[in-house]
Every structure is written in C-alpha cells, then in structure tokens.
Amino acid sequence: MSFTLPIGAEAKSFSLPATDGRTYSLADFADAKGLVVFFTCNHCPYVMGSEEVTRQTAEKYAPHGVRFVGINSNSVRTKPDDSFGHMVERMEEKKFPWVYLHDETQEVAKAYGALRTPHFYVFDEERKLIYTGRGVDQPRDTSKMTVNDLDNALAEFVAGKPVSVPLTNPIGCNVKWDGQDEHWMPAEACDLV
C-alpha cells in the first residue's frame, strides 16, 4: 500500500480545531462541489512563496463551489513557529479564503499520506481523489512558475472533464513528524511519480 492516498480513494474523515475557534469535520463541507484539502504550515518558504497563488486559485474556483481546507500537521516540538497560536496570528494577518485546521496528533496527515508542505488533494463531489501533488512547479518563487497544476486540475474538474495530470510530486518542506529529525520521512513515503 502506498503511503499517500491513491487517485480514486475516498477523502478521509477528520475533526480538527480551526483558527476561527470552531471544530470542522469533513461533513461540514458536504455542500462543496469540489474540495481541496492541503497540508500547509506557517514557516515553510515553499508555502510562503506560493500562498498568494493558492489564494488566487481558491478565490477563482469559489464561485464554482470549490472549497479549500488548509491543515497544519507539523510537530510544534520540531517547529515552534507552527503552533496553533501562530496559526491564529497568521490567519488574522493574511485573511486566507480557507479554514485553517490544526492536526496536533498528526493522525490526519498520516491518513492522507501528506509528504510535504504544501501538498494538495482535490476531491470531486463524491469525495473521490482526482488530483494530488504540487500546487505549482516553482512554489518557492512563483515569478519563475510555468505550470499551475492545481489550477489546471480544477479547471478540468469544473468543466466536467477528467483531470489529465492527476498525479505530481509535491514540492516543499517535508512534514515535520513528531519525535523525528526535521528531515525524516517515512520509509514508504517515496516520490509519487
């Protein structure tokens, strides 16, 4: 079995606290035509370098019924900047158009097989996985970007077409697993493609 959810897999359930003071579960997004679950954090230069493009993509597809859910699963012991308090501050400052959830136990990251920050998962109306991987090809410096894979996948999805490139390798910092060196990845978490 692969570490990361394979194309066609169902979205895994979750119940996590958000920076807005609420707790969200998968069912809270039942009305969304499409759902983008992405693993992110506060400090990673790949997240910070591409978050405005992610914002633009989220805003572009919101009128089509696509919702975005950001999840921070990084160990606070490894990266104190990824604490829930810092998440709240970051959302207050940036006002991102998604809910920002805290996966303190890292169980959701393990269920999805999150490899890096950012790592995107796009689900259709039936919550089947239709795309996973990177958002863009140059997340650290989007001025050098040539491909927005997330936008391409969502454009095809809302047009009722199959996603032509459903799988890419996420580009970013690895998820900071609790009790491990900050560069550690599970042995089965090899590249996706």
PDB file of C-alpha atoms in Angstrom:
ATOM      1  CA  MET A   1       0.000   0.000   0.000  1.00  0.00           C
ATOM      2  CA  SER A   2       1.327   3.426  -0.900  1.00  0.00           C
ATOM      3  CA  PHE A   3       1.831   5.994   1.839  1.00  0.00           C
ATOM      4  CA  THR A   4      -0.155   8.691   0.035  1.00  0.00           C
ATOM      5  CA  LEU A   5      -3.842   8.317  -0.873  1.00  0.00           C
ATOM      6  CA  PRO A   6      -4.095   6.911  -4.409  1.00  0.00           C
ATOM      7  CA  ILE A   7      -6.192   8.504  -7.144  1.00  0.00           C
ATOM      8  CA  GLY A   8      -9.808   7.375  -6.740  1.00  0.00           C
ATOM      9  CA  ALA A   9      -9.553   6.969  -2.953  1.00  0.00           C
ATOM     10  CA  GLU A  10     -12.220   8.483  -0.715  1.00  0.00           C
ATOM     11  CA  ALA A  11     -11.471  11.540   1.407  1.00  0.00           C
ATOM     12  CA  LYS A  12     -10.566  10.552   4.955  1.00  0.00           C
ATOM     13  CA  SER A  13     -12.710  11.912   7.761  1.00  0.00           C
ATOM     14  CA  PHE A  14     -11.332  14.412  10.250  1.00  0.00           C
ATOM     15  CA  SER A  15     -12.442  16.561  13.149  1.00  0.00           C
ATOM     16  CA  LEU A  16      -9.978  19.340  13.842  1.00  0.00           C
ATOM     17  CA  PRO A  17      -9.908  22.741  15.553  1.00  0.00           C
ATOM     18  CA  ALA A  18      -9.664  25.807  13.326  1.00  0.00           C
ATOM     19  CA  THR A  19      -8.166  29.231  13.852  1.00  0.00           C
ATOM     20  CA  ASP A  20     -11.703  30.710  13.887  1.00  0.00           C
ATOM     21  CA  GLY A  21     -12.487  28.873  17.137  1.00  0.00           C
ATOM     22  CA  ARG A  22     -14.680  26.200  15.560  1.00  0.00           C
ATOM     23  CA  THR A  23     -14.063  22.499  15.017  1.00  0.00           C
ATOM     24  CA  TYR A  24     -14.552  21.240  11.465  1.00  0.00           C
ATOM     25  CA  SER A  25     -15.192  17.778  10.102  1.00  0.00           C
ATOM     26  CA  LEU A  26     -15.366  16.504   6.541  1.00  0.00           C
ATOM     27  CA  ALA A  27     -19.176  16.668   6.788  1.00  0.00           C
ATOM     28  CA  ASP A  28     -19.012  20.462   7.234  1.00  0.00           C
ATOM     29  CA  PHE A  29     -18.009  20.703   3.570  1.00  0.00           C
ATOM     30  CA  ALA A  30     -20.736  18.399   2.236  1.00  0.00           C
ATOM     31  CA  ASP A  31     -22.235  21.202   0.134  1.00  0.00           C
ATOM     32  CA  ALA A  32     -18.992  21.819  -1.774  1.00  0.00           C
ATOM     33  CA  LYS A  33     -18.921  20.645  -5.381  1.00  0.00           C
ATOM     34  CA  GLY A  34     -15.185  20.124  -5.070  1.00  0.00           C
ATOM     35  CA  LEU A  35     -12.956  20.011  -2.013  1.00  0.00           C
ATOM     36  CA  VAL A  36      -9.267  20.869  -1.881  1.00  0.00           C
ATOM     37  CA  VAL A  37      -7.568  19.577   1.269  1.00  0.00           C
ATOM     38  CA  PHE A  38      -3.995  20.770   1.521  1.00  0.00           C
ATOM     39  CA  PHE A  39      -1.282  20.310   4.098  1.00  0.00           C
ATOM     40  CA  THR A  40       0.456  23.552   4.898  1.00  0.00           C
ATOM     41  CA  CYS A  41       2.164  25.374   7.765  1.00  0.00           C
ATOM     42  CA  ASN A  42       3.301  28.774   8.997  1.00  0.00           C
ATOM     43  CA  HIS A  43       7.022  28.815   8.265  1.00  0.00           C
ATOM     44  CA  CYS A  44       7.913  26.831   5.125  1.00  0.00           C
ATOM     45  CA  PRO A  45       9.422  29.004   2.349  1.00  0.00           C
ATOM     46  CA  TYR A  46       7.589  26.906  -0.275  1.00  0.00           C
ATOM     47  CA  VAL A  47       4.254  27.600   1.440  1.00  0.00           C
ATOM     48  CA  MET A  48       5.020  31.275   1.938  1.00  0.00           C
ATOM     49  CA  GLY A  49       6.352  31.640  -1.595  1.00  0.00           C
ATOM     50  CA  SER A  50       3.188  30.271  -3.208  1.00  0.00           C
ATOM     51  CA  GLU A  51       0.397  31.160  -0.764  1.00  0.00           C
ATOM     52  CA  GLU A  52      -0.800  34.149  -2.794  1.00  0.00           C
ATOM     53  CA  VAL A  53      -1.129  31.958  -5.893  1.00  0.00           C
ATOM     54  CA  THR A  54      -3.025  29.444  -3.738  1.00  0.00           C
ATOM     55  CA  ARG A  55      -5.244  32.311  -2.565  1.00  0.00           C
ATOM     56  CA  GLN A  56      -5.923  33.360  -6.177  1.00  0.00           C
ATOM     57  CA  THR A  57      -6.763  29.765  -7.126  1.00  0.00           C
ATOM     58  CA  ALA A  58      -9.128  29.393  -4.147  1.00  0.00           C
ATOM     59  CA  GLU A  59     -10.874  32.667  -4.990  1.00  0.00           C
ATOM     60  CA  LYS A  60     -11.090  31.765  -8.694  1.00  0.00           C
ATOM     61  CA  TYR A  61     -12.915  28.480  -8.037  1.00  0.00           C
ATOM     62  CA  ALA A  62     -15.079  29.527  -5.066  1.00  0.00           C
ATOM     63  CA  PRO A  63     -17.899  30.630  -7.440  1.00  0.00           C
ATOM     64  CA  HIS A  64     -17.806  27.088  -8.888  1.00  0.00           C
ATOM     65  CA  GLY A  65     -18.499  25.571  -5.465  1.00  0.00           C
ATOM     66  CA  VAL A  66     -14.916  24.535  -4.687  1.00  0.00           C
ATOM     67  CA  ARG A  67     -13.871  24.869  -1.037  1.00  0.00           C
ATOM     68  CA  PHE A  68     -10.316  24.867   0.332  1.00  0.00           C
ATOM     69  CA  VAL A  69      -9.227  23.419   3.680  1.00  0.00           C
ATOM     70  CA  GLY A  70      -5.693  24.037   4.968  1.00  0.00           C
ATOM     71  CA  ILE A  71      -4.288  21.643   7.578  1.00  0.00           C
ATOM     72  CA  ASN A  72      -1.131  22.185   9.632  1.00  0.00           C
ATOM     73  CA  SER A  73       0.195  18.860  10.910  1.00  0.00           C
ATOM     74  CA  ASN A  74       3.753  19.880  11.751  1.00  0.00           C
ATOM     75  CA  SER A  75       5.180  18.956  15.132  1.00  0.00           C
ATOM     76  CA  VAL A  76       5.400  22.021  17.351  1.00  0.00           C
ATOM     77  CA  ARG A  77       8.375  20.412  19.124  1.00  0.00           C
ATOM     78  CA  THR A  78      10.234  20.391  15.810  1.00  0.00           C
ATOM     79  CA  LYS A  79       8.974  23.762  14.555  1.00  0.00           C
ATOM     80  CA  PRO A  80       7.629  26.036  17.338  1.00  0.00           C
ATOM     81  CA  ASP A  81       6.526  28.534  14.632  1.00  0.00           C
ATOM     82  CA  ASP A  82       3.825  26.022  13.671  1.00  0.00           C
ATOM     83  CA  SER A  83       1.977  26.314  16.984  1.00  0.00           C
ATOM     84  CA  PHE A  84      -1.770  26.890  16.996  1.00  0.00           C
ATOM     85  CA  GLY A  85      -1.222  30.393  18.396  1.00  0.00           C
ATOM     86  CA  HIS A  86       0.987  31.264  15.440  1.00  0.00           C
ATOM     87  CA  MET A  87      -1.631  29.778  13.095  1.00  0.00           C
ATOM     88  CA  VAL A  88      -4.254  32.136  14.549  1.00  0.00           C
ATOM     89  CA  GLU A  89      -1.899  35.114  14.159  1.00  0.00           C
ATOM     90  CA  ARG A  90      -1.108  34.154  10.566  1.00  0.00           C
ATOM     91  CA  MET A  91      -4.790  33.914   9.613  1.00  0.00           C
ATOM     92  CA  GLU A  92      -5.542  37.252  11.294  1.00  0.00           C
ATOM     93  CA  GLU A  93      -2.721  38.836   9.300  1.00  0.00           C
ATOM     94  CA  LYS A  94      -3.285  37.132   5.935  1.00  0.00           C
ATOM     95  CA  LYS A  95      -7.075  36.522   5.945  1.00  0.00           C
ATOM     96  CA  PHE A  96      -6.789  33.494   3.685  1.00  0.00           C
ATOM     97  CA  PRO A  97     -10.021  32.311   1.984  1.00  0.00           C
ATOM     98  CA  TRP A  98      -9.942  28.868   3.617  1.00  0.00           C
ATOM     99  CA  VAL A  99     -10.363  27.357   7.030  1.00  0.00           C
ATOM    100  CA  TYR A 100      -7.035  26.593   8.717  1.00  0.00           C
ATOM    101  CA  LEU A 101      -7.087  23.448  10.837  1.00  0.00           C
ATOM    102  CA  HIS A 102      -4.617  22.099  13.389  1.00  0.00           C
ATOM    103  CA  ASP A 103      -3.758  18.383  13.247  1.00  0.00           C
ATOM    104  CA  GLU A 104      -1.828  18.192  16.511  1.00  0.00           C
ATOM    105  CA  THR A 105      -1.772  14.372  16.677  1.00  0.00           C
ATOM    106  CA  GLN A 106      -0.699  14.119  13.012  1.00  0.00           C
ATOM    107  CA  GLU A 107      -3.333  11.415  12.514  1.00  0.00           C
ATOM    108  CA  VAL A 108      -4.929  13.248   9.584  1.00  0.00           C
ATOM    109  CA  ALA A 109      -1.560  13.753   7.879  1.00  0.00           C
ATOM    110  CA  LYS A 110      -0.920  10.016   8.241  1.00  0.00           C
ATOM    111  CA  ALA A 111      -4.412   9.134   6.953  1.00  0.00           C
ATOM    112  CA  TYR A 112      -3.873  11.242   3.822  1.00  0.00           C
ATOM    113  CA  GLY A 113      -0.204  10.407   3.478  1.00  0.00           C
ATOM    114  CA  ALA A 114       0.934  14.006   3.443  1.00  0.00           C
ATOM    115  CA  LEU A 115       4.530  14.248   2.292  1.00  0.00           C
ATOM    116  CA  ARG A 116       5.349  17.931   2.114  1.00  0.00           C
ATOM    117  CA  THR A 117       4.113  21.460   2.725  1.00  0.00           C
ATOM    118  CA  PRO A 118       2.308  22.319   0.612  1.00  0.00           C
ATOM    119  CA  HIS A 119       0.693  19.040  -0.546  1.00  0.00           C
ATOM    120  CA  PHE A 120      -2.689  19.283  -2.286  1.00  0.00           C
ATOM    121  CA  TYR A 121      -5.534  16.766  -2.559  1.00  0.00           C
ATOM    122  CA  VAL A 122      -8.505  17.553  -4.831  1.00  0.00           C
ATOM    123  CA  PHE A 123     -11.743  15.624  -4.312  1.00  0.00           C
ATOM    124  CA  ASP A 124     -14.827  15.571  -6.538  1.00  0.00           C
ATOM    125  CA  GLU A 125     -18.472  15.765  -5.425  1.00  0.00           C
ATOM    126  CA  GLU A 126     -18.395  12.137  -4.290  1.00  0.00           C
ATOM    127  CA  ARG A 127     -15.180  12.919  -2.377  1.00  0.00           C
ATOM    128  CA  LYS A 128     -13.072  10.712  -4.590  1.00  0.00           C
ATOM    129  CA  LEU A 129      -9.483  11.862  -5.119  1.00  0.00           C
ATOM    130  CA  ILE A 130      -8.974  13.278  -8.612  1.00  0.00           C
ATOM    131  CA  TYR A 131      -5.658  15.115  -8.157  1.00  0.00           C
ATOM    132  CA  THR A 132      -2.797  15.057  -5.672  1.00  0.00           C
ATOM    133  CA  GLY A 133       0.616  16.675  -5.581  1.00  0.00           C
ATOM    134  CA  ARG A 134       2.052  20.139  -6.022  1.00  0.00           C
ATOM    135  CA  GLY A 135       0.200  23.386  -6.491  1.00  0.00           C
ATOM    136  CA  VAL A 136       2.726  24.957  -8.865  1.00  0.00           C
ATOM    137  CA  ASP A 137       6.094  23.971 -10.317  1.00  0.00           C
ATOM    138  CA  GLN A 138       8.036  26.785  -8.583  1.00  0.00           C
ATOM    139  CA  PRO A 139       6.381  27.253  -5.173  1.00  0.00           C
ATOM    140  CA  ARG A 140       9.349  28.950  -3.547  1.00  0.00           C
ATOM    141  CA  ASP A 141       9.431  31.696  -6.195  1.00  0.00           C
ATOM    142  CA  THR A 142       6.243  31.905  -8.237  1.00  0.00           C
ATOM    143  CA  SER A 143       7.766  34.581 -10.501  1.00  0.00           C
ATOM    144  CA  LYS A 144       9.539  31.586 -12.136  1.00  0.00           C
ATOM    145  CA  MET A 145       6.353  29.490 -12.289  1.00  0.00           C
ATOM    146  CA  THR A 146       5.500  27.877 -15.630  1.00  0.00           C
ATOM    147  CA  VAL A 147       2.771  25.423 -14.544  1.00  0.00           C
ATOM    148  CA  ASN A 148      -0.078  25.740 -12.028  1.00  0.00           C
ATOM    149  CA  ASP A 149      -1.071  22.074 -11.709  1.00  0.00           C
ATOM    150  CA  LEU A 150      -3.737  22.790  -9.107  1.00  0.00           C
ATOM    151  CA  ASP A 151      -5.426  25.386 -11.316  1.00  0.00           C
ATOM    152  CA  ASN A 152      -5.220  23.045 -14.323  1.00  0.00           C
ATOM    153  CA  ALA A 153      -6.827  20.195 -12.358  1.00  0.00           C
ATOM    154  CA  LEU A 154      -9.617  22.414 -11.034  1.00  0.00           C
ATOM    155  CA  ALA A 155     -10.270  23.944 -14.475  1.00  0.00           C
ATOM    156  CA  GLU A 156     -10.770  20.475 -15.936  1.00  0.00           C
ATOM    157  CA  PHE A 157     -12.894  19.375 -12.993  1.00  0.00           C
ATOM    158  CA  VAL A 158     -15.322  22.319 -13.122  1.00  0.00           C
ATOM    159  CA  ALA A 159     -15.560  21.865 -16.921  1.00  0.00           C
ATOM    160  CA  GLY A 160     -16.698  18.274 -16.341  1.00  0.00           C
ATOM    161  CA  LYS A 161     -13.549  16.774 -17.849  1.00  0.00           C
ATOM    162  CA  PRO A 162     -11.261  14.133 -16.368  1.00  0.00           C
ATOM    163  CA  VAL A 163      -8.072  15.534 -14.849  1.00  0.00           C
ATOM    164  CA  SER A 164      -5.377  14.983 -17.477  1.00  0.00           C
ATOM    165  CA  VAL A 165      -2.469  15.090 -14.993  1.00  0.00           C
ATOM    166  CA  PRO A 166      -3.883  13.620 -11.770  1.00  0.00           C
ATOM    167  CA  LEU A 167      -0.577  12.982 -10.016  1.00  0.00           C
ATOM    168  CA  THR A 168       2.511  15.133  -9.466  1.00  0.00           C
ATOM    169  CA  ASN A 169       5.215  15.190  -6.835  1.00  0.00           C
ATOM    170  CA  PRO A 170       4.585  17.782  -4.124  1.00  0.00           C
ATOM    171  CA  ILE A 171       7.399  20.324  -3.846  1.00  0.00           C
ATOM    172  CA  GLY A 172       8.172  21.780  -0.429  1.00  0.00           C
ATOM    173  CA  CYS A 173       9.462  21.113   3.051  1.00  0.00           C
ATOM    174  CA  ASN A 174       8.697  17.665   4.393  1.00  0.00           C
ATOM    175  CA  VAL A 175       6.033  17.325   7.076  1.00  0.00           C
ATOM    176  CA  LYS A 176       7.706  17.647  10.487  1.00  0.00           C
ATOM    177  CA  TRP A 177       6.879  14.351  12.190  1.00  0.00           C
ATOM    178  CA  ASP A 178       6.838  14.368  15.976  1.00  0.00           C
ATOM    179  CA  GLY A 179       9.847  12.733  17.627  1.00  0.00           C
ATOM    180  CA  GLN A 180      11.812  12.573  14.379  1.00  0.00           C
ATOM    181  CA  ASP A 181      14.582  14.624  12.833  1.00  0.00           C
ATOM    182  CA  GLU A 182      13.060  17.518  10.902  1.00  0.00           C
ATOM    183  CA  HIS A 183      14.182  15.991   7.576  1.00  0.00           C
ATOM    184  CA  TRP A 184      12.839  12.489   8.319  1.00  0.00           C
ATOM    185  CA  MET A 185      10.217  10.910   6.095  1.00  0.00           C
ATOM    186  CA  PRO A 186       8.529   7.512   6.485  1.00  0.00           C
ATOM    187  CA  ALA A 187      10.353   4.792   4.526  1.00  0.00           C
ATOM    188  CA  GLU A 188       7.256   4.095   2.412  1.00  0.00           C
ATOM    189  CA  ALA A 189       6.846   7.803   1.582  1.00  0.00           C
ATOM    190  CA  CYS A 190       8.811   7.787  -1.654  1.00  0.00           C
ATOM    191  CA  ASP A 191       8.077  10.071  -4.586  1.00  0.00           C
ATOM    192  CA  LEU A 192       4.592   9.715  -6.037  1.00  0.00           C
ATOM    193  CA  VAL A 193       5.535   9.596  -9.724  1.00  0.00           C
TER     194      VAL A 193
END
